[in-house]
PDB file of N, CA and C in Angstrom:
ATOM      1  N   MET A 229      94.538 139.518  36.607  1.00  0.00           N
ATOM      2  CA  MET A 229      94.418 138.212  36.033  1.00  0.00           C
ATOM      3  C   MET A 229      93.211 138.168  35.115  1.00  0.00           C
ATOM      4  N   ALA A 230      93.335 138.759  33.957  1.00  0.00           N
ATOM      5  CA  ALA A 230      92.210 138.844  33.047  1.00  0.00           C
ATOM      6  C   ALA A 230      91.778 137.481  32.537  1.00  0.00           C
ATOM      7  N   ASP A 231      92.715 136.628  32.154  1.00  0.00           N
ATOM      8  CA  ASP A 231      92.396 135.286  31.669  1.00  0.00           C
ATOM      9  C   ASP A 231      93.120 134.269  32.527  1.00  0.00           C
ATOM     10  N   ALA A 232      92.395 133.259  32.970  1.00  0.00           N
ATOM     11  CA  ALA A 232      93.044 132.190  33.731  1.00  0.00           C
ATOM     12  C   ALA A 232      93.926 131.400  32.771  1.00  0.00           C
ATOM     13  N   ASP A 233      95.103 130.973  33.245  1.00  0.00           N
ATOM     14  CA  ASP A 233      95.958 130.168  32.368  1.00  0.00           C
ATOM     15  C   ASP A 233      95.326 128.797  32.172  1.00  0.00           C
ATOM     16  N   ALA A 234      95.872 128.029  31.243  1.00  0.00           N
ATOM     17  CA  ALA A 234      95.279 126.750  30.857  1.00  0.00           C
ATOM     18  C   ALA A 234      95.189 125.761  32.011  1.00  0.00           C
ATOM     19  N   ASN A 235      96.028 125.900  33.036  1.00  0.00           N
ATOM     20  CA  ASN A 235      96.031 124.953  34.147  1.00  0.00           C
ATOM     21  C   ASN A 235      95.101 125.358  35.288  1.00  0.00           C
ATOM     22  N   SER A 236      94.574 126.578  35.274  1.00  0.00           N
ATOM     23  CA  SER A 236      93.688 127.023  36.347  1.00  0.00           C
ATOM     24  C   SER A 236      92.355 126.303  36.245  1.00  0.00           C
ATOM     25  N   CYS A 237      91.793 125.954  37.393  1.00  0.00           N
ATOM     26  CA  CYS A 237      90.509 125.272  37.376  1.00  0.00           C
ATOM     27  C   CYS A 237      89.417 126.048  38.105  1.00  0.00           C
ATOM     28  N   ILE A 238      89.812 127.001  38.954  1.00  0.00           N
ATOM     29  CA  ILE A 238      88.816 127.828  39.619  1.00  0.00           C
ATOM     30  C   ILE A 238      89.405 129.205  39.869  1.00  0.00           C
ATOM     31  N   ARG A 239      88.565 130.210  39.745  1.00  0.00           N
ATOM     32  CA  ARG A 239      88.935 131.582  40.070  1.00  0.00           C
ATOM     33  C   ARG A 239      88.042 132.005  41.227  1.00  0.00           C
ATOM     34  N   LEU A 240      88.666 132.412  42.322  1.00  0.00           N
ATOM     35  CA  LEU A 240      87.929 132.897  43.489  1.00  0.00           C
ATOM     36  C   LEU A 240      87.908 134.407  43.476  1.00  0.00           C
ATOM     37  N   ARG A 241      86.753 134.953  43.710  1.00  0.00           N
ATOM     38  CA  ARG A 241      86.578 136.400  43.826  1.00  0.00           C
ATOM     39  C   ARG A 241      86.010 136.628  45.222  1.00  0.00           C
ATOM     40  N   ILE A 242      86.832 137.194  46.112  1.00  0.00           N
ATOM     41  CA  ILE A 242      86.454 137.402  47.508  1.00  0.00           C
ATOM     42  C   ILE A 242      85.968 138.852  47.640  1.00  0.00           C
ATOM     43  N   LEU A 243      84.695 139.010  48.040  1.00  0.00           N
ATOM     44  CA  LEU A 243      84.047 140.322  48.041  1.00  0.00           C
ATOM     45  C   LEU A 243      83.531 140.706  49.423  1.00  0.00           C
ATOM     46  N   ASN A 244      83.369 142.024  49.629  1.00  0.00           N
ATOM     47  CA  ASN A 244      82.699 142.516  50.835  1.00  0.00           C
ATOM     48  C   ASN A 244      81.199 142.600  50.531  1.00  0.00           C
ATOM     49  N   PRO A 245      80.359 142.947  51.509  1.00  0.00           N
ATOM     50  CA  PRO A 245      78.916 142.991  51.266  1.00  0.00           C
ATOM     51  C   PRO A 245      78.498 143.980  50.164  1.00  0.00           C
ATOM     52  N   ARG A 246      79.339 144.951  49.850  1.00  0.00           N
ATOM     53  CA  ARG A 246      79.029 145.896  48.760  1.00  0.00           C
ATOM     54  C   ARG A 246      79.507 145.380  47.406  1.00  0.00           C
ATOM     55  N   ARG A 247      79.973 144.102  47.398  1.00  0.00           N
ATOM     56  CA  ARG A 247      80.438 143.418  46.193  1.00  0.00           C
ATOM     57  C   ARG A 247      81.681 144.059  45.598  1.00  0.00           C
ATOM     58  N   GLN A 248      82.518 144.613  46.473  1.00  0.00           N
ATOM     59  CA  GLN A 248      83.826 145.140  46.091  1.00  0.00           C
ATOM     60  C   GLN A 248      84.875 144.158  46.613  1.00  0.00           C
ATOM     61  N   PRO A 249      86.080 144.136  46.013  1.00  0.00           N
ATOM     62  CA  PRO A 249      87.121 143.241  46.525  1.00  0.00           C
ATOM     63  C   PRO A 249      87.319 143.435  48.027  1.00  0.00           C
ATOM     64  N   LEU A 250      87.431 142.331  48.754  1.00  0.00           N
ATOM     65  CA  LEU A 250      87.548 142.380  50.209  1.00  0.00           C
ATOM     66  C   LEU A 250      88.820 143.085  50.655  1.00  0.00           C
ATOM     67  N   GLY A 251      89.927 142.844  49.960  1.00  0.00           N
ATOM     68  CA  GLY A 251      91.212 143.403  50.379  1.00  0.00           C
ATOM     69  C   GLY A 251      91.809 142.576  51.505  1.00  0.00           C
ATOM     70  N   GLY A 252      93.033 142.886  51.859  1.00  0.00           N
ATOM     71  CA  GLY A 252      93.723 142.125  52.899  1.00  0.00           C
ATOM     72  C   GLY A 252      94.099 140.747  52.390  1.00  0.00           C
ATOM     73  N   THR A 253      94.309 139.829  53.324  1.00  0.00           N
ATOM     74  CA  THR A 253      94.677 138.473  52.950  1.00  0.00           C
ATOM     75  C   THR A 253      93.688 137.481  53.551  1.00  0.00           C
ATOM     76  N   VAL A 254      93.589 136.328  52.912  1.00  0.00           N
ATOM     77  CA  VAL A 254      92.693 135.270  53.356  1.00  0.00           C
ATOM     78  C   VAL A 254      93.417 133.931  53.287  1.00  0.00           C
ATOM     79  N   ASP A 255      92.980 133.013  54.133  1.00  0.00           N
ATOM     80  CA  ASP A 255      93.406 131.618  54.051  1.00  0.00           C
ATOM     81  C   ASP A 255      92.271 130.856  53.380  1.00  0.00           C
ATOM     82  N   ILE A 256      92.624 129.955  52.465  1.00  0.00           N
ATOM     83  CA  ILE A 256      91.634 129.211  51.695  1.00  0.00           C
ATOM     84  C   ILE A 256      91.902 127.721  51.872  1.00  0.00           C
ATOM     85  N   GLU A 257      90.844 126.972  52.134  1.00  0.00           N
ATOM     86  CA  GLU A 257      90.976 125.528  52.274  1.00  0.00           C
ATOM     87  C   GLU A 257      89.984 124.844  51.340  1.00  0.00           C
ATOM     88  N   PHE A 258      90.486 123.897  50.565  1.00  0.00           N
ATOM     89  CA  PHE A 258      89.659 123.073  49.693  1.00  0.00           C
ATOM     90  C   PHE A 258      89.639 121.670  50.289  1.00  0.00           C
ATOM     91  N   LYS A 259      88.448 121.171  50.661  1.00  0.00           N
ATOM     92  CA  LYS A 259      88.308 119.811  51.198  1.00  0.00           C
ATOM     93  C   LYS A 259      87.424 119.028  50.249  1.00  0.00           C
ATOM     94  N   ARG A 260      87.920 117.862  49.849  1.00  0.00           N
ATOM     95  CA  ARG A 260      87.134 117.002  48.971  1.00  0.00           C
ATOM     96  C   ARG A 260      85.899 116.525  49.714  1.00  0.00           C
ATOM     97  N   ARG A 261      84.789 116.443  49.005  1.00  0.00           N
ATOM     98  CA  ARG A 261      83.556 115.983  49.630  1.00  0.00           C
ATOM     99  C   ARG A 261      83.679 114.517  50.030  1.00  0.00           C
ATOM    100  N   HIS A 262      84.356 113.750  49.221  1.00  0.00           N
ATOM    101  CA  HIS A 262      84.615 112.345  49.527  1.00  0.00           C
ATOM    102  C   HIS A 262      86.100 112.211  49.825  1.00  0.00           C
ATOM    103  N   ALA A 263      86.534 111.050  50.198  1.00  0.00           N
ATOM    104  CA  ALA A 263      87.940 110.838  50.564  1.00  0.00           C
ATOM    105  C   ALA A 263      88.876 111.313  49.463  1.00  0.00           C
ATOM    106  N   GLY A 264      90.009 111.801  49.874  1.00  0.00           N
ATOM    107  CA  GLY A 264      91.023 112.245  48.929  1.00  0.00           C
ATOM    108  C   GLY A 264      91.707 113.493  49.427  1.00  0.00           C
ATOM    109  N   PRO A 265      92.789 113.847  48.760  1.00  0.00           N
ATOM    110  CA  PRO A 265      93.559 115.006  49.205  1.00  0.00           C
ATOM    111  C   PRO A 265      92.826 116.323  48.953  1.00  0.00           C
ATOM    112  N   GLY A 266      93.068 117.269  49.819  1.00  0.00           N
ATOM    113  CA  GLY A 266      92.548 118.617  49.669  1.00  0.00           C
ATOM    114  C   GLY A 266      93.697 119.555  49.362  1.00  0.00           C
ATOM    115  N   MET A 267      93.496 120.823  49.619  1.00  0.00           N
ATOM    116  CA  MET A 267      94.540 121.816  49.365  1.00  0.00           C
ATOM    117  C   MET A 267      94.294 123.014  50.284  1.00  0.00           C
ATOM    118  N   ALA A 268      95.368 123.648  50.714  1.00  0.00           N
ATOM    119  CA  ALA A 268      95.270 124.860  51.526  1.00  0.00           C
ATOM    120  C   ALA A 268      96.171 125.930  50.924  1.00  0.00           C
ATOM    121  N   ILE A 269      95.682 127.158  50.954  1.00  0.00           N
ATOM    122  CA  ILE A 269      96.442 128.321  50.489  1.00  0.00           C
ATOM    123  C   ILE A 269      96.430 129.326  51.628  1.00  0.00           C
ATOM    124  N   LYS A 270      97.595 129.730  52.078  1.00  0.00           N
ATOM    125  CA  LYS A 270      97.706 130.673  53.198  1.00  0.00           C
ATOM    126  C   LYS A 270      98.065 132.060  52.688  1.00  0.00           C
ATOM    127  N   GLY A 271      97.422 133.083  53.236  1.00  0.00           N
ATOM    128  CA  GLY A 271      97.780 134.472  52.957  1.00  0.00           C
ATOM    129  C   GLY A 271      97.577 134.924  51.528  1.00  0.00           C
ATOM    130  N   ALA A 272      96.508 134.477  50.877  1.00  0.00           N
ATOM    131  CA  ALA A 272      96.217 134.900  49.500  1.00  0.00           C
ATOM    132  C   ALA A 272      95.724 136.344  49.487  1.00  0.00           C
ATOM    133  N   ASN A 273      96.100 137.089  48.464  1.00  0.00           N
ATOM    134  CA  ASN A 273      95.718 138.493  48.318  1.00  0.00           C
ATOM    135  C   ASN A 273      94.257 138.588  47.890  1.00  0.00           C
ATOM    136  N   ALA A 274      93.384 139.082  48.782  1.00  0.00           N
ATOM    137  CA  ALA A 274      91.953 139.153  48.510  1.00  0.00           C
ATOM    138  C   ALA A 274      91.540 140.451  47.821  1.00  0.00           C
ATOM    139  N   SER A 275      92.505 141.244  47.365  1.00  0.00           N
ATOM    140  CA  SER A 275      92.158 142.476  46.648  1.00  0.00           C
ATOM    141  C   SER A 275      92.052 142.231  45.142  1.00  0.00           C
ATOM    142  N   LYS A 276      92.316 140.988  44.713  1.00  0.00           N
ATOM    143  CA  LYS A 276      92.204 140.641  43.295  1.00  0.00           C
ATOM    144  C   LYS A 276      91.736 139.199  43.175  1.00  0.00           C
ATOM    145  N   ASP A 277      91.365 138.786  41.967  1.00  0.00           N
ATOM    146  CA  ASP A 277      90.945 137.410  41.730  1.00  0.00           C
ATOM    147  C   ASP A 277      92.086 136.455  42.059  1.00  0.00           C
ATOM    148  N   ILE A 278      91.731 135.293  42.580  1.00  0.00           N
ATOM    149  CA  ILE A 278      92.715 134.281  42.964  1.00  0.00           C
ATOM    150  C   ILE A 278      92.479 133.057  42.079  1.00  0.00           C
ATOM    151  N   ASP A 279      93.418 132.771  41.186  1.00  0.00           N
ATOM    152  CA  ASP A 279      93.323 131.605  40.320  1.00  0.00           C
ATOM    153  C   ASP A 279      94.017 130.428  40.994  1.00  0.00           C
ATOM    154  N   VAL A 280      93.338 129.284  41.005  1.00  0.00           N
ATOM    155  CA  VAL A 280      93.841 128.098  41.691  1.00  0.00           C
ATOM    156  C   VAL A 280      94.007 126.958  40.686  1.00  0.00           C
ATOM    157  N   ARG A 281      95.138 126.268  40.790  1.00  0.00           N
ATOM    158  CA  ARG A 281      95.451 125.112  39.954  1.00  0.00           C
ATOM    159  C   ARG A 281      95.623 123.886  40.836  1.00  0.00           C
ATOM    160  N   GLY A 282      95.592 122.716  40.219  1.00  0.00           N
ATOM    161  CA  GLY A 282      95.948 121.490  40.919  1.00  0.00           C
ATOM    162  C   GLY A 282      94.829 120.772  41.640  1.00  0.00           C
ATOM    163  N   LEU A 283      93.591 121.183  41.448  1.00  0.00           N
ATOM    164  CA  LEU A 283      92.473 120.487  42.083  1.00  0.00           C
ATOM    165  C   LEU A 283      91.966 119.374  41.170  1.00  0.00           C
ATOM    166  N   GLN A 284      91.342 118.389  41.768  1.00  0.00           N
ATOM    167  CA  GLN A 284      90.735 117.292  41.019  1.00  0.00           C
ATOM    168  C   GLN A 284      89.559 117.839  40.221  1.00  0.00           C
ATOM    169  N   ARG A 285      89.435 117.434  38.972  1.00  0.00           N
ATOM    170  CA  ARG A 285      88.350 117.910  38.107  1.00  0.00           C
ATOM    171  C   ARG A 285      87.184 116.919  38.096  1.00  0.00           C
ATOM    172  N   ALA A 286      86.053 117.360  37.529  1.00  0.00           N
ATOM    173  CA  ALA A 286      84.861 116.516  37.402  1.00  0.00           C
ATOM    174  C   ALA A 286      85.241 115.225  36.702  1.00  0.00           C
ATOM    175  N   PRO A 287      84.665 114.116  37.055  1.00  0.00           N
ATOM    176  CA  PRO A 287      83.490 113.940  37.908  1.00  0.00           C
ATOM    177  C   PRO A 287      83.809 113.822  39.398  1.00  0.00           C
ATOM    178  N   HIS A 288      85.093 113.891  39.770  1.00  0.00           N
ATOM    179  CA  HIS A 288      85.478 113.730  41.180  1.00  0.00           C
ATOM    180  C   HIS A 288      85.865 115.046  41.841  1.00  0.00           C
ATOM    181  N   GLY A 289      85.624 116.158  41.205  1.00  0.00           N
ATOM    182  CA  GLY A 289      86.085 117.446  41.700  1.00  0.00           C
ATOM    183  C   GLY A 289      85.051 118.241  42.480  1.00  0.00           C
ATOM    184  N   HIS A 290      84.464 117.621  43.512  1.00  0.00           N
ATOM    185  CA  HIS A 290      83.488 118.313  44.358  1.00  0.00           C
ATOM    186  C   HIS A 290      84.171 118.684  45.672  1.00  0.00           C
ATOM    187  N   TYR A 291      84.274 119.977  45.946  1.00  0.00           N
ATOM    188  CA  TYR A 291      85.006 120.479  47.112  1.00  0.00           C
ATOM    189  C   TYR A 291      84.143 121.387  47.972  1.00  0.00           C
ATOM    190  N   ARG A 292      84.470 121.424  49.264  1.00  0.00           N
ATOM    191  CA  ARG A 292      83.974 122.480  50.145  1.00  0.00           C
ATOM    192  C   ARG A 292      85.113 123.481  50.248  1.00  0.00           C
ATOM    193  N   VAL A 293      84.849 124.721  49.850  1.00  0.00           N
ATOM    194  CA  VAL A 293      85.841 125.791  49.899  1.00  0.00           C
ATOM    195  C   VAL A 293      85.539 126.643  51.122  1.00  0.00           C
ATOM    196  N   THR A 294      86.533 126.812  52.003  1.00  0.00           N
ATOM    197  CA  THR A 294      86.385 127.662  53.183  1.00  0.00           C
ATOM    198  C   THR A 294      87.397 128.789  53.077  1.00  0.00           C
ATOM    199  N   VAL A 295      86.892 130.026  53.156  1.00  0.00           N
ATOM    200  CA  VAL A 295      87.740 131.216  53.085  1.00  0.00           C
ATOM    201  C   VAL A 295      87.654 131.930  54.424  1.00  0.00           C
ATOM    202  N   THR A 296      88.830 132.210  55.021  1.00  0.00           N
ATOM    203  CA  THR A 296      88.888 132.882  56.318  1.00  0.00           C
ATOM    204  C   THR A 296      89.813 134.091  56.217  1.00  0.00           C
ATOM    205  N   PRO A 297      89.294 135.311  56.471  1.00  0.00           N
ATOM    206  CA  PRO A 297      90.190 136.478  56.506  1.00  0.00           C
ATOM    207  C   PRO A 297      91.251 136.261  57.589  1.00  0.00           C
ATOM    208  N   THR A 298      92.459 136.748  57.348  1.00  0.00           N
ATOM    209  CA  THR A 298      93.525 136.547  58.326  1.00  0.00           C
ATOM    210  C   THR A 298      93.458 137.551  59.470  1.00  0.00           C
ATOM    211  N   ASP A 299      92.653 138.606  59.346  1.00  0.00           N
ATOM    212  CA  ASP A 299      92.583 139.608  60.418  1.00  0.00           C
ATOM    213  C   ASP A 299      91.345 139.484  61.298  1.00  0.00           C
ATOM    214  N   VAL A 300      90.313 138.765  60.862  1.00  0.00           N
ATOM    215  CA  VAL A 300      89.083 138.574  61.630  1.00  0.00           C
ATOM    216  C   VAL A 300      88.641 137.137  61.412  1.00  0.00           C
ATOM    217  N   PHE A 301      88.328 136.424  62.492  1.00  0.00           N
ATOM    218  CA  PHE A 301      87.889 135.035  62.328  1.00  0.00           C
ATOM    219  C   PHE A 301      86.437 135.016  61.893  1.00  0.00           C
ATOM    220  N   LYS A 302      86.240 134.954  60.580  1.00  0.00           N
ATOM    221  CA  LYS A 302      84.893 134.919  60.007  1.00  0.00           C
ATOM    222  C   LYS A 302      84.921 134.008  58.775  1.00  0.00           C
ATOM    223  N   PRO A 303      85.047 132.684  59.000  1.00  0.00           N
ATOM    224  CA  PRO A 303      85.120 131.776  57.853  1.00  0.00           C
ATOM    225  C   PRO A 303      83.786 131.686  57.116  1.00  0.00           C
ATOM    226  N   VAL A 304      83.869 131.542  55.811  1.00  0.00           N
ATOM    227  CA  VAL A 304      82.701 131.349  54.958  1.00  0.00           C
ATOM    228  C   VAL A 304      82.982 130.132  54.086  1.00  0.00           C
ATOM    229  N   SER A 305      82.012 129.212  54.003  1.00  0.00           N
ATOM    230  CA  SER A 305      82.187 127.994  53.206  1.00  0.00           C
ATOM    231  C   SER A 305      81.121 127.895  52.127  1.00  0.00           C
ATOM    232  N   GLN A 306      81.504 127.312  51.001  1.00  0.00           N
ATOM    233  CA  GLN A 306      80.597 127.019  49.903  1.00  0.00           C
ATOM    234  C   GLN A 306      81.068 125.736  49.238  1.00  0.00           C
ATOM    235  N   PHE A 307      80.150 125.025  48.596  1.00  0.00           N
ATOM    236  CA  PHE A 307      80.523 123.860  47.808  1.00  0.00           C
ATOM    237  C   PHE A 307      80.691 124.289  46.358  1.00  0.00           C
ATOM    238  N   VAL A 308      81.617 123.626  45.669  1.00  0.00           N
ATOM    239  CA  VAL A 308      81.867 123.926  44.267  1.00  0.00           C
ATOM    240  C   VAL A 308      82.257 122.640  43.540  1.00  0.00           C
ATOM    241  N   ASN A 309      81.812 122.534  42.293  1.00  0.00           N
ATOM    242  CA  ASN A 309      82.238 121.452  41.403  1.00  0.00           C
ATOM    243  C   ASN A 309      83.242 122.024  40.428  1.00  0.00           C
ATOM    244  N   ILE A 310      84.412 121.417  40.340  1.00  0.00           N
ATOM    245  CA  ILE A 310      85.437 121.857  39.403  1.00  0.00           C
ATOM    246  C   ILE A 310      85.104 121.249  38.038  1.00  0.00           C
ATOM    247  N   PRO A 311      85.005 122.071  36.989  1.00  0.00           N
ATOM    248  CA  PRO A 311      84.618 121.541  35.673  1.00  0.00           C
ATOM    249  C   PRO A 311      85.680 120.601  35.093  1.00  0.00           C
ATOM    250  N   ALA A 312      85.256 119.734  34.182  1.00  0.00           N
ATOM    251  CA  ALA A 312      86.164 118.777  33.552  1.00  0.00           C
ATOM    252  C   ALA A 312      87.252 119.487  32.748  1.00  0.00           C
ATOM    253  N   ASN A 313      86.924 120.620  32.152  1.00  0.00           N
ATOM    254  CA  ASN A 313      87.935 121.434  31.468  1.00  0.00           C
ATOM    255  C   ASN A 313      87.543 122.903  31.605  1.00  0.00           C
ATOM    256  N   GLY A 314      88.475 123.786  31.334  1.00  0.00           N
ATOM    257  CA  GLY A 314      88.235 125.207  31.547  1.00  0.00           C
ATOM    258  C   GLY A 314      88.269 125.536  33.033  1.00  0.00           C
ATOM    259  N   PHE A 315      87.638 126.639  33.395  1.00  0.00           N
ATOM    260  CA  PHE A 315      87.596 127.020  34.806  1.00  0.00           C
ATOM    261  C   PHE A 315      86.249 127.631  35.137  1.00  0.00           C
ATOM    262  N   THR A 316      85.952 127.709  36.414  1.00  0.00           N
ATOM    263  CA  THR A 316      84.734 128.321  36.907  1.00  0.00           C
ATOM    264  C   THR A 316      85.116 129.457  37.846  1.00  0.00           C
ATOM    265  N   THR A 317      84.254 130.446  37.981  1.00  0.00           N
ATOM    266  CA  THR A 317      84.478 131.542  38.920  1.00  0.00           C
ATOM    267  C   THR A 317      83.504 131.399  40.084  1.00  0.00           C
ATOM    268  N   LEU A 318      84.033 131.483  41.296  1.00  0.00           N
ATOM    269  CA  LEU A 318      83.223 131.401  42.508  1.00  0.00           C
ATOM    270  C   LEU A 318      83.371 132.713  43.267  1.00  0.00           C
ATOM    271  N   GLU A 319      82.246 133.386  43.503  1.00  0.00           N
ATOM    272  CA  GLU A 319      82.256 134.619  44.302  1.00  0.00           C
ATOM    273  C   GLU A 319      81.854 134.270  45.728  1.00  0.00           C
ATOM    274  N   ILE A 320      82.668 134.741  46.679  1.00  0.00           N
ATOM    275  CA  ILE A 320      82.396 134.526  48.094  1.00  0.00           C
ATOM    276  C   ILE A 320      82.337 135.886  48.769  1.00  0.00           C
ATOM    277  N   VAL A 321      81.217 136.162  49.442  1.00  0.00           N
ATOM    278  CA  VAL A 321      81.028 137.438  50.134  1.00  0.00           C
ATOM    279  C   VAL A 321      81.306 137.237  51.622  1.00  0.00           C
ATOM    280  N   ILE A 322      82.177 138.094  52.162  1.00  0.00           N
ATOM    281  CA  ILE A 322      82.536 138.028  53.579  1.00  0.00           C
ATOM    282  C   ILE A 322      82.261 139.386  54.218  1.00  0.00           C
ATOM    283  N   ASP A 323      81.500 139.373  55.311  1.00  0.00           N
ATOM    284  CA  ASP A 323      81.226 140.582  56.087  1.00  0.00           C
ATOM    285  C   ASP A 323      82.132 140.560  57.308  1.00  0.00           C
ATOM    286  N   LYS A 324      83.280 141.232  57.205  1.00  0.00           N
ATOM    287  CA  LYS A 324      84.244 141.243  58.318  1.00  0.00           C
ATOM    288  C   LYS A 324      83.664 141.865  59.575  1.00  0.00           C
ATOM    289  N   GLY A 325      82.737 142.769  59.439  1.00  0.00           N
ATOM    290  CA  GLY A 325      82.170 143.455  60.596  1.00  0.00           C
ATOM    291  C   GLY A 325      81.406 142.544  61.529  1.00  0.00           C
ATOM    292  N   ALA A 326      81.010 141.374  61.062  1.00  0.00           N
ATOM    293  CA  ALA A 326      80.227 140.464  61.885  1.00  0.00           C
ATOM    294  C   ALA A 326      81.082 139.444  62.621  1.00  0.00           C
ATOM    295  N   GLY A 327      82.387 139.476  62.417  1.00  0.00           N
ATOM    296  CA  GLY A 327      83.254 138.472  63.025  1.00  0.00           C
ATOM    297  C   GLY A 327      83.939 138.966  64.283  1.00  0.00           C
ATOM    298  N   ARG A 328      84.678 138.039  64.936  1.00  0.00           N
ATOM    299  CA  ARG A 328      85.475 138.383  66.109  1.00  0.00           C
ATOM    300  C   ARG A 328      86.930 138.226  65.769  1.00  0.00           C
ATOM    301  N   LYS A 329      87.766 139.022  66.404  1.00  0.00           N
ATOM    302  CA  LYS A 329      89.207 138.859  66.257  1.00  0.00           C
ATOM    303  C   LYS A 329      89.629 137.623  67.033  1.00  0.00           C
ATOM    304  N   PRO A 330      90.575 136.841  66.476  1.00  0.00           N
ATOM    305  CA  PRO A 330      91.012 135.645  67.210  1.00  0.00           C
ATOM    306  C   PRO A 330      91.501 136.010  68.609  1.00  0.00           C
ATOM    307  N   GLY A 331      91.061 135.264  69.601  1.00  0.00           N
ATOM    308  CA  GLY A 331      91.504 135.477  70.973  1.00  0.00           C
ATOM    309  C   GLY A 331      90.713 136.519  71.742  1.00  0.00           C
ATOM    310  N   SER A 332      89.762 137.201  71.091  1.00  0.00           N
ATOM    311  CA  SER A 332      89.009 138.225  71.819  1.00  0.00           C
ATOM    312  C   SER A 332      87.822 137.556  72.531  1.00  0.00           C
ATOM    313  N   PRO A 333      87.430 138.094  73.687  1.00  0.00           N
ATOM    314  CA  PRO A 333      86.293 137.526  74.415  1.00  0.00           C
ATOM    315  C   PRO A 333      85.007 137.656  73.612  1.00  0.00           C
ATOM    316  N   ALA A 334      84.038 136.790  73.863  1.00  0.00           N
ATOM    317  CA  ALA A 334      82.793 136.784  73.109  1.00  0.00           C
ATOM    318  C   ALA A 334      82.044 138.108  73.210  1.00  0.00           C
ATOM    319  N   GLY A 335      82.217 138.851  74.277  1.00  0.00           N
ATOM    320  CA  GLY A 335      81.496 140.104  74.482  1.00  0.00           C
ATOM    321  C   GLY A 335      82.091 141.269  73.732  1.00  0.00           C
ATOM    322  N   ASP A 336      83.291 141.150  73.162  1.00  0.00           N
ATOM    323  CA  ASP A 336      83.927 142.263  72.449  1.00  0.00           C
ATOM    324  C   ASP A 336      83.387 142.434  71.060  1.00  0.00           C
TER     325      ASP A 336
END
């Protein structure tokens, strides 16, 4: 995805601690900071940039973005403002090694 299409408003780049593509799949949740609809994306491919459309733009486009790998429960959240036009790129670094697998005891 070299260029985001005209309708894209944010490009997510999901990276490992070495700043390489994370790989695997992730679930992404966009929650508006104030009242209003959010958006969820399930099973997005984290080995490449993820372009997202359909979010509210500035001045009302302030979201908390939560990215959770589907193989290890290690959610990471950041706030982002969606620009009035064009798109922005948000890099999120996830260290899978620090998380727990869903359903595993705390000591594992």
